[in-house]
Each structure stands twice: as C-alpha cells, then as structure tokens.
Amino acid sequence: MKIVVCIKQVPAGNSASIDPETKRLKREGVESVINPYDSYALEEGLILREKLGGELIVLSMGPLKAEKILRDSLALSADRAILLNDRSFAGSDTWATSYILSKAVEKIGGVNLVICGKQAIDGDTAQVGPGIAAHLNWRQATYVSNLEAEEDGRLIAERMDEKGSDRIVLETPSVITVVKDINNPRLKTIKGILEARKKDIEIWNSESIGSDPDLTGLDGSPTRVVKTSLPPARESMVLKFEGDAVYVSGKIIDFLKEKEIIR
Amino acid sequence: MLKADSGKLKADFRNIWVVAELENGEVNPVSHETGGRGRGLADTRSSELWIIAAGNLKNIDDLADEFFYADRILIINDERLTGFNDETESELIRRLIEKYRPETVIYSATARGRSIAPRIAVLSDAGLTADCTSLDIEDTTGNLLQTRPAFGGNILATIKSENHRPQMATVRPGVMKNHIRDRKDYQGRKPLFINESLNSLESSLLKNILSVNRSSGIVHSIADSELIISGGRGLGCGEAFRSLDKFAKMTGGAIAASRGAVDAGWVPYSLQIGQTGQTVQARCYIACGISGQIQHLVGMQSCELIIAINRDPEAPMMKIADVAVTGDAVDIVERMSEIMERGMHDF
Ligand SMILES: Cc1cc2nc3c(=O)[nH]c(=O)nc-3n(C[C@H](O)[C@H](O)[C@H](O)COP(=O)(O)OP(=O)(O)OC[C@H]3O[C@@H](n4cnc5c(N)ncnc54)[C@H](O)[C@@H]3O)c2cc1C
Ligand SMILES: Nc1ncnc2c1ncn2[C@@H]1O[C@H](COP(=O)(O)O)[C@@H](O)[C@H]1O
C-alpha cells in the first residue's frame, strides 16, 4: 500500500494575524505546529503501513519553515517527506491548494490512499480533502472515525455525520479525511528523532509537479478575501443576580417564566 | 464552471440554487435555513430560487408543500440514492450545473454538504466558501458576498468569487434560522417541478454501504432546542452534568458543553458548542461554569437570551450575558430543579 498523508503547518494557539495586503494568514514570526487533525491522519497512515506494509509519504505545501513538521513526521517513521514550495503557490485558496496537492500525488505515482485531516484549524474549511479527490477523480470518504483492513484486503471505513455513522467499503484509490476519534497519535522517540536527521526532505516546486501557474496562487484562486472585520459585539441587558443559591435560583426561574422560556 | 471573465459569459448564469439535504427521502430542516436565505438572494437579484432535491424521494407532492416559497424544484428521484454517495451526488449536480447554469449554489455546511460541495466546486471550476454565517448579493453584478468567521472567530472575512460562475457557499447550520413560515405571500404560486434522472450515470460510482447507524441523534436535539443548558470545566466533575440533565429533562431543554468539559472527558464531543463544535441559536442559553472564551462564544452568542452562572463575576461570559448570576453553578441548577419539582406538585 502506498499512502500519502497531507499535513499542514498552522499557527500555534491563537497567535494568527492577517496580512493587510493579501488579506490572508500571516505566517512570519508565528510559531507553527502540525495541524492537530493531521496528526491523526499521520497516525492512521502509520497504523495502516504497519498492518499492510508499503510506503508512507508525508506531503505538505507551505513555506520552507514547514520542514519542521515534515521532520517530525520522519521521526515518527514516515518513509519520505515532500515539501511543496514555490512562489507561484502563495495565496492559493482551497481550489488551488487541492490542485497543487493532487499534482504532487500524481507525480509521486502509484498512490493507493491519501489521508487528510478533517480540517485545518486556521482556515477551518474542510475543503482540501474532497478537493484533492475531485482533481484526481478518485473516490472519497470524509469524517472517517474508523478504518479496518479486512483479511481479504478490503478496507472498511466508518464515516460520521451529525446523526450517527455508516460503514462503507473503501475502494482504492481514495482520499479520506479523518476525525479525532480514529486513533491516539503516538509520540516521537529519541531513536526516531535521530533516524530522522539522516533522512532528506525533498523540496518540489511548480516545475517538479507540472502545475499550471494560471491555476495556482492568488491569481489561480476562484475566491478572494475582499474584507475583514471584527465580529459585532453582542447587545445584552446585563441583569445581575447575586445572593445565596436559594435566592438566585428563584430569580432565574422567575426570569425564565417571564420570558416564557419555561412554564 | 470555467472562468467567466467577460460580463457576457457571466450573464449566462442565472438563478439561485439551494441543494436540499435529504435522508431517506425526508427533508432535513436545515434545508429551510439555506432555502429561506436563498429566497432573499433571489428576490434581490429578481431571479428564481430553485431547490435541488436528489434522493430516494417518497412523496414528491410533499416537497412542493415544504418548499412553497421556491420557484422551481429540480427533482432527481432514484432509489439508488439511499445513503450518502459523495461521488454520484457530486457528478449528478455537476451535470445539472452544466445544463442549467445557476449563478449561485448554496449547500448546508453539514457533514454531507461539506463533503460534496468542495467536490462539485472543483469539478465545476467554481469558487467555494465554507461555513458562511452570512450571505448577501450585489443586486447589479450578482456577486455573492460570503462572510465567515476565521482564525477562531476573532475575525470575520468576506469572500467573493467575482470571476467564476457559479459561485458556491456552504452555510453553517443554526445561523440563518429565519425560515419562511408565512405562506400568505406565496399564495396562488406553486413551485414548478423539473424532473431529471440518474440514468446516464454509472452505477459503479455508487458506494457499497454496509450498514447505517442512526442511534446517537444527540446533535439534533441540541440544535433544535429552545432552551440549552450548557456546562463547562467550572462544574468540577462529570457527575455534575446529571444535575444539568435533570433540569433539561424537566423543562424540555437540551444539554450542551464547552470544550473544557469535553476535553475533561465528562461528555461526548457531540455536545460541544463553539468554533470546533456546533453553533446554536436557541431562545435561551444557560452557561454554567463556562468562562466564555471567544471559541465558545462564536457558537452561542446569537442565542436570544444568555444566562451565565459563574463563581467569578469577572469571567468574560458574565460580561456578554443578559443575566449574570454569581455563585456555584451546580448548587444553583439543583435548586432550580427543586423549584420546578415543587411547581409541578402544585397542580
Ligand atoms: C483552535 C481552538 C478551537 C477551540 N474550539 C472550542 C470550541 O469549539 N468550543 C469551546 O467551548 N472551546 C473551544 N476552544 C477552547 C476555548 O479556548 C476554552 O479553552 C474553553 O472554551 C474553556 O472551557 P471552559 O469555559 O469550560 O473552561 P475554563 O476556561 O476553565 O472556565 C471555567 C469557568 O468556570 C468557572 N467556575 C469554576 N468553578 C465554578 C463553580 N463551582 N460554579 C460556577 N462557575 C465556576 C470559572 O470561574 C471559569 O470561568 C478552542 C480553542 C482553540 C485554540
Ligand atoms: N497546505 C497544505 N499542505 C498539505 N496538506 C494540506 C494543506 N492544506 C490543507 N491540507 C490538508 O487538508 C486538510 C483540510 O484542510 P482545510 O480544507 O484547509 O480545512 C488538512 O487537514 C490537511 O490534511
């Protein structure tokens, strides 16, 4: 099984800010970490490779600084790490990002499964996974909470939605996106970290993957951020109830009745 | 579909489409949140609102009654469309877009909507904005102004897709609850049906769905509740949620939680409200022992009334609440239940 795991570097915590010119995320001077959902994607890739054998490649599009999360993935025993970095990629929206990642998957060749996180916590779109599947014209399964490799080689995926879940046969090649319920990511070991130092991170540009510059970056992106604003403050009545629990609980019940929330 | 740079090409694309969310032929009520907004957008553009209904539909006449405010209902009725088939549904809608050329296509930002919309957007070369909390349209150009929270709700971003048609958006459930309920304005009008078929699509695209589990259903009961009683880390332990649950059961409310409580393992993730959980717009939200960090607030601040119960009068939740109650949340909620119990015995 040849598995690609797509990982994205995101700003740690809430330190994100916006570039006034491009109106996109500013990444300089901000500490970055692997998108939390992507560590579940990586773990699932590692588990599958342990079960089925094969090769696991981590793939990230981003600034050179994203080498760090790729290096960390190598320390967790990923076989190869590829960073997609090119000026023409900057400012890509989800359409263009998934195009670039899909071109890299094609370039890698022979891939059976692409695993993405459910969503990236900076953009929160959850669009890149299905986007990659569409560009490749592969099947997809989203919000996957369990993946089993059967004796007969079939993969069975459990997909979650608001009302429950279902189980499907996952045909390959496929792109899946995973939720946190799927596994518990392992931690790096000293040995892994040392091994990872010996491995190279491959850096690919537009030419290496054969991407069309008209379809990438700000110009290749169908969507554009035209305005950013602060969320409006909520107008509230600001009543204050203070006193002992017997008193305030009575006040709350009276209030709920007055507003006809309860009878 | 392809770049529509020239005004001429853009003019080929007309009408607002809302892709209804159906399961086993039943319409998910979120479809009326998008439907209601779609109606407004179509009116601004003086164009038509089309509802796209694909599924194993049971009663087609019911659809006309449900979507009484639509101009057209495009139906694809096929028994093979049971369960969730990303590939088939996406390919189907892509073909319909190519044939009818809508200006705007709106989906609900549910698990299904968020899985097929990006697939269709790529297949149709369209821009797509995820999880919008507000949608407007420029009446002259037809450009959709799509607003969504970004970076944990700290900022609202407005996004346009000027050079591509159609333009697509998924809409966060719970934020556009102004369903059109008044039938008066639509009397004497009836949506027209258009029937399309799946026949030319290959069956091999269909998924092999082994089983479906519809047991949890918790999520829905929160989103639909008028009264939500929500607990955070300040409750101190998972047991305390029993007290909340008791009050909720007595008042027909639902319980929910902050991520603080979910991360502590006290309640399942499906109860989480906020940026990485659900958004709710209840009539009343009682926040018990929840500090009120921005990531939580984005999920509940558009509730009509907010009551905060917190030991710390300076907690951010106490500042945005309509009613700020200082005290021990568990103690107070238990007493509220006692009052309700007594009230019931009075009759
Ligand atoms: C990317 C990202 C996404 C996030 N998404 C979400 C999300 O979707 N939803 C979410 O909720 N959070 C989210 N968070 C986390 C959020 O920032 C807060 O950490 C979280 O909401 C805190 O939960 P809490 O209010 O229960 O806990 P705390 O912040 O620990 O607050 C506990 C409160 O209880 C009060 N208290 C203590 N004892 C009592 C008592 N006996 N009676 C009454 N009050 C008491 C305290 O005064 C305090 O105000 C996210 C964070 C990040 C970085
Ligand atoms: N720049 C990127 N490089 C690699 N993978 C990415 C990138 N952006 C998004 N992804 C993958 O797509 C998933 C969903 O991201 P998003 O659509 O941005 O919410 C992430 O969890 C990653 O697995």
CSV table of C-alpha atoms in Angstrom, one decimal, chain B residues 86-347:
chain,number,residue,atom,x,y,z
B,86,ASP,CA,-20.4,11.6,-2.5
B,87,GLU,CA,-19.3,10.6,-6.0
B,88,THR,CA,-22.7,10.1,-7.5
B,89,GLU,CA,-24.3,13.1,-6.0
B,90,SER,CA,-21.4,15.4,-6.9
B,91,GLU,CA,-21.3,14.1,-10.5
B,92,LEU,CA,-25.1,14.5,-10.8
B,93,ILE,CA,-25.1,18.1,-9.6
B,94,ARG,CA,-22.1,18.9,-11.7
B,95,ARG,CA,-24.0,17.8,-14.8
B,96,LEU,CA,-27.1,19.8,-13.7
B,97,ILE,CA,-25.0,22.9,-13.2
B,98,GLU,CA,-23.5,22.5,-16.7
B,99,LYS,CA,-27.0,22.1,-18.1
B,100,TYR,CA,-28.9,24.9,-16.3
B,101,ARG,CA,-26.1,27.3,-15.3
B,102,PRO,CA,-27.1,28.7,-11.9
B,103,GLU,CA,-25.4,31.9,-10.7
B,104,THR,CA,-25.1,30.7,-7.1
B,105,VAL,CA,-25.3,27.3,-5.5
B,106,ILE,CA,-25.8,27.0,-1.7
B,107,TYR,CA,-25.4,24.0,0.5
B,108,SER,CA,-25.8,23.4,4.2
B,109,ALA,CA,-22.4,23.1,6.0
B,110,THR,CA,-23.4,19.7,7.4
B,111,ALA,CA,-21.1,16.7,7.1
B,112,ARG,CA,-22.7,15.9,3.8
B,113,GLY,CA,-22.8,19.4,2.4
B,114,ARG,CA,-19.1,19.9,3.4
B,115,SER,CA,-18.2,16.7,1.6
B,116,ILE,CA,-19.9,17.2,-1.7
B,117,ALA,CA,-19.7,20.9,-2.1
B,118,PRO,CA,-15.9,21.0,-2.4
B,119,ARG,CA,-16.0,18.1,-4.8
B,120,ILE,CA,-18.6,19.8,-7.0
B,121,ALA,CA,-16.7,23.1,-6.8
B,122,VAL,CA,-13.5,21.5,-8.2
B,123,LEU,CA,-15.4,19.6,-10.9
B,124,SER,CA,-17.2,22.7,-11.9
B,125,ASP,CA,-14.3,25.1,-11.6
B,126,ALA,CA,-16.2,27.2,-9.1
B,127,GLY,CA,-15.1,29.1,-6.0
B,128,LEU,CA,-16.5,27.8,-2.8
B,129,THR,CA,-16.6,29.4,0.6
B,130,ALA,CA,-17.0,27.2,3.6
B,131,ASP,CA,-19.3,27.5,6.6
B,132,CYS,CA,-20.7,31.0,5.9
B,133,THR,CA,-22.5,32.8,8.7
B,134,SER,CA,-23.9,35.5,6.4
B,135,LEU,CA,-24.7,35.8,2.7
B,136,ASP,CA,-25.5,38.8,0.7
B,137,ILE,CA,-25.6,39.5,-3.0
B,138,GLU,CA,-24.8,42.6,-5.1
B,139,ASP,CA,-28.0,43.3,-6.9
B,140,THR,CA,-26.3,44.6,-10.1
B,141,THR,CA,-23.4,42.2,-10.5
B,142,GLY,CA,-24.8,39.2,-8.8
B,143,ASN,CA,-21.5,38.7,-6.9
B,144,LEU,CA,-22.1,36.8,-3.7
B,145,LEU,CA,-20.7,38.4,-0.5
B,146,GLN,CA,-19.9,35.4,1.7
B,147,THR,CA,-19.0,36.1,5.3
B,148,ARG,CA,-17.4,33.6,7.6
B,149,PRO,CA,-15.6,33.6,10.9
B,150,ALA,CA,-11.8,33.0,10.5
B,151,PHE,CA,-9.0,32.4,12.9
B,152,GLY,CA,-11.1,31.1,15.7
B,153,GLY,CA,-13.9,33.6,15.3
B,154,ASN,CA,-11.6,36.5,16.1
B,155,ILE,CA,-12.2,37.9,12.6
B,156,LEU,CA,-14.9,37.9,10.0
B,157,ALA,CA,-13.7,37.5,6.5
B,158,THR,CA,-15.9,38.5,3.5
B,159,ILE,CA,-15.1,36.5,0.4
B,160,LYS,CA,-16.1,37.0,-3.3
B,161,SER,CA,-15.7,34.9,-6.3
B,162,GLU,CA,-16.1,37.6,-9.0
B,163,ASN,CA,-14.6,35.9,-12.0
B,164,HIS,CA,-16.2,32.4,-11.7
B,165,ARG,CA,-19.7,31.1,-12.1
B,166,PRO,CA,-21.4,29.5,-10.4
B,167,GLN,CA,-20.3,30.8,-7.0
B,168,MET,CA,-20.8,28.4,-4.2
B,169,ALA,CA,-21.1,28.5,-0.4
B,170,THR,CA,-21.9,26.2,2.4
B,171,VAL,CA,-23.9,27.8,5.2
B,172,ARG,CA,-23.3,27.0,8.9
B,173,PRO,CA,-26.4,25.3,10.3
B,174,GLY,CA,-28.1,27.3,13.0
B,175,VAL,CA,-27.1,30.8,11.9
B,176,MET,CA,-29.9,31.6,9.4
B,177,LYS,CA,-32.9,30.4,11.3
B,178,ASN,CA,-35.3,32.9,9.7
B,179,HIS,CA,-37.3,30.1,7.9
B,180,ILE,CA,-40.1,31.4,5.7
B,181,ARG,CA,-43.2,30.3,7.6
B,182,ASP,CA,-45.7,32.8,6.3
B,183,ARG,CA,-47.4,31.3,3.4
B,184,LYS,CA,-49.5,34.4,2.6
B,185,ASP,CA,-47.0,35.9,0.3
B,186,TYR,CA,-46.8,32.8,-1.8
B,187,GLN,CA,-50.5,32.1,-2.1
B,188,GLY,CA,-51.5,31.3,-5.7
B,189,ARG,CA,-47.9,30.4,-6.5
B,190,LYS,CA,-46.8,26.9,-6.8
B,191,PRO,CA,-43.2,25.7,-7.4
B,192,LEU,CA,-42.8,24.1,-10.8
B,193,PHE,CA,-41.2,20.7,-11.0
B,194,ILE,CA,-38.4,19.7,-13.2
B,195,ASN,CA,-37.5,16.0,-13.4
B,196,GLU,CA,-34.1,14.8,-14.1
B,197,SER,CA,-32.8,11.3,-14.0
B,198,LEU,CA,-29.8,9.5,-12.9
B,199,ASN,CA,-30.0,7.0,-15.7
B,200,SER,CA,-26.9,8.1,-17.6
B,201,LEU,CA,-24.7,7.9,-14.5
B,202,GLU,CA,-22.8,4.7,-13.9
B,203,SER,CA,-24.0,2.6,-11.1
B,204,SER,CA,-20.3,1.7,-10.4
B,205,LEU,CA,-19.9,5.2,-8.9
B,206,LEU,CA,-22.3,4.2,-6.1
B,207,LYS,CA,-20.8,3.4,-2.7
B,208,ASN,CA,-21.0,0.0,-1.1
B,209,ILE,CA,-22.7,1.0,2.1
B,210,LEU,CA,-22.6,-1.9,4.6
B,211,SER,CA,-24.6,-0.5,7.4
B,212,VAL,CA,-26.0,2.7,8.8
B,213,ASN,CA,-26.2,3.6,12.5
B,214,ARG,CA,-28.7,6.3,13.4
B,215,SER,CA,-28.7,5.9,17.1
B,216,SER,CA,-26.9,8.9,18.6
B,217,GLY,CA,-29.1,11.7,17.3
B,218,ILE,CA,-27.9,13.9,20.2
B,219,VAL,CA,-26.7,16.7,17.9
B,220,HIS,CA,-30.0,17.3,16.5
B,221,SER,CA,-31.8,17.7,19.8
B,222,ILE,CA,-29.4,20.5,20.7
B,223,ALA,CA,-29.7,22.4,17.5
B,224,ASP,CA,-33.5,22.3,17.7
B,225,SER,CA,-33.9,23.2,21.3
B,226,GLU,CA,-35.3,26.4,22.5
B,227,LEU,CA,-33.5,26.1,25.9
B,228,ILE,CA,-30.0,24.9,26.2
B,229,ILE,CA,-28.3,24.3,29.5
B,230,SER,CA,-24.5,24.1,28.9
B,231,GLY,CA,-21.7,23.1,31.3
B,232,GLY,CA,-18.0,23.9,31.4
B,233,ARG,CA,-15.0,23.0,33.4
B,234,GLY,CA,-16.3,25.0,36.3
B,235,LEU,CA,-18.8,22.2,37.0
B,236,GLY,CA,-15.8,20.4,38.5
B,237,CYS,CA,-16.8,16.8,37.5
B,238,GLY,CA,-18.8,14.8,35.0
B,239,GLU,CA,-21.4,13.8,37.6
B,240,ALA,CA,-22.5,17.5,37.7
B,241,PHE,CA,-23.9,17.0,34.2
B,242,ARG,CA,-26.6,14.8,35.7
B,243,SER,CA,-27.9,17.9,37.5
B,244,LEU,CA,-28.0,19.8,34.3
B,245,ASP,CA,-29.6,16.9,32.5
B,246,LYS,CA,-32.3,16.7,35.2
B,247,PHE,CA,-33.2,20.3,34.8
B,248,ALA,CA,-33.1,20.0,31.0
B,249,LYS,CA,-35.5,17.0,31.1
B,250,MET,CA,-37.9,18.9,33.3
B,251,THR,CA,-38.0,21.9,31.0
B,252,GLY,CA,-37.8,20.3,27.6
B,253,GLY,CA,-34.3,21.7,27.1
B,254,ALA,CA,-31.1,20.1,26.0
B,255,ILE,CA,-27.7,19.9,27.5
B,256,ALA,CA,-24.5,21.0,25.8
B,257,ALA,CA,-20.9,21.7,26.9
B,258,SER,CA,-17.8,23.7,26.4
B,259,ARG,CA,-14.6,22.2,25.1
B,260,GLY,CA,-13.3,22.4,28.6
B,261,ALA,CA,-15.8,19.8,29.7
B,262,VAL,CA,-15.4,17.7,26.6
B,263,ASP,CA,-11.6,17.6,26.9
B,264,ALA,CA,-12.0,16.6,30.6
B,265,GLY,CA,-13.9,13.5,29.2
B,266,TRP,CA,-17.1,14.4,31.1
B,267,VAL,CA,-19.4,14.5,28.0
B,268,PRO,CA,-19.0,13.4,24.3
B,269,TYR,CA,-17.7,15.7,21.6
B,270,SER,CA,-21.2,15.7,20.0
B,271,LEU,CA,-22.3,18.1,22.8
B,272,GLN,CA,-19.6,20.7,22.2
B,273,ILE,CA,-20.6,24.2,21.3
B,274,GLY,CA,-18.2,26.6,19.6
B,275,GLN,CA,-15.8,27.1,16.8
B,276,THR,CA,-14.9,23.4,16.6
B,277,GLY,CA,-18.3,22.2,17.7
B,278,GLN,CA,-21.8,23.3,16.9
B,279,THR,CA,-23.4,26.6,16.5
B,280,VAL,CA,-26.8,27.1,18.2
B,281,GLN,CA,-29.4,29.9,18.1
B,282,ALA,CA,-31.7,28.9,20.9
B,283,ARG,CA,-34.1,31.3,22.7
B,284,CYS,CA,-32.2,30.8,25.9
B,285,TYR,CA,-28.7,29.5,26.7
B,286,ILE,CA,-27.6,28.9,30.3
B,287,ALA,CA,-23.9,28.8,30.6
B,288,CYS,CA,-22.9,27.0,33.8
B,289,GLY,CA,-19.2,27.3,34.8
B,290,ILE,CA,-18.1,28.3,31.3
B,291,SER,CA,-15.5,31.1,31.2
B,292,GLY,CA,-16.6,32.4,27.8
B,293,GLN,CA,-13.5,32.2,25.5
B,294,ILE,CA,-14.1,33.5,22.0
B,295,GLN,CA,-14.0,30.0,20.6
B,296,HIS,CA,-17.0,29.1,22.7
B,297,LEU,CA,-18.8,32.4,22.2
B,298,VAL,CA,-18.9,32.1,18.4
B,299,GLY,CA,-21.1,29.0,18.8
B,300,MET,CA,-23.7,30.5,21.1
B,301,GLN,CA,-23.6,34.3,21.1
B,302,SER,CA,-26.5,34.7,18.8
B,303,CYS,CA,-28.9,32.9,21.2
B,304,GLU,CA,-31.7,35.3,22.1
B,305,LEU,CA,-31.1,35.3,25.9
B,306,ILE,CA,-27.9,34.2,27.7
B,307,ILE,CA,-27.7,33.5,31.3
B,308,ALA,CA,-24.3,33.0,32.9
B,309,ILE,CA,-23.8,31.2,36.2
B,310,ASN,CA,-20.2,31.6,37.3
B,311,ARG,CA,-18.3,31.9,40.5
B,312,ASP,CA,-16.2,34.6,39.0
B,313,PRO,CA,-18.2,37.8,38.3
B,314,GLU,CA,-15.4,39.0,36.0
B,315,ALA,CA,-15.5,36.0,33.7
B,316,PRO,CA,-16.0,37.0,30.0
B,317,MET,CA,-19.2,35.1,29.8
B,318,MET,CA,-20.6,37.2,32.6
B,319,LYS,CA,-19.9,40.3,30.5
B,320,ILE,CA,-21.8,39.3,27.4
B,321,ALA,CA,-24.7,37.6,29.2
B,322,ASP,CA,-28.1,39.2,29.6
B,323,VAL,CA,-28.3,37.8,33.1
B,324,ALA,CA,-25.1,37.3,35.1
B,325,VAL,CA,-25.5,35.1,38.2
B,326,THR,CA,-22.6,34.9,40.6
B,327,GLY,CA,-22.4,31.6,42.5
B,328,ASP,CA,-21.8,27.9,42.4
B,329,ALA,CA,-23.4,26.6,39.2
B,330,VAL,CA,-24.2,23.0,40.4
B,331,ASP,CA,-25.8,24.2,43.6
B,332,ILE,CA,-27.9,26.8,41.7
B,333,VAL,CA,-29.0,24.4,39.0
B,334,GLU,CA,-30.0,21.8,41.5
B,335,ARG,CA,-32.1,24.3,43.3
B,336,MET,CA,-33.7,25.4,40.1
B,337,SER,CA,-34.8,21.8,39.6
B,338,GLU,CA,-36.2,21.7,43.1
B,339,ILE,CA,-38.3,24.7,42.4
B,340,MET,CA,-39.6,23.2,39.2
B,341,GLU,CA,-40.4,20.0,41.0
B,342,ARG,CA,-42.3,21.9,43.7
B,343,GLY,CA,-44.1,23.8,40.9
B,344,MET,CA,-45.3,20.6,39.3
B,345,HIS,CA,-46.8,19.3,42.6
B,346,ASP,CA,-48.8,22.5,42.9
B,347,PHE,CA,-51.2,21.3,40.3
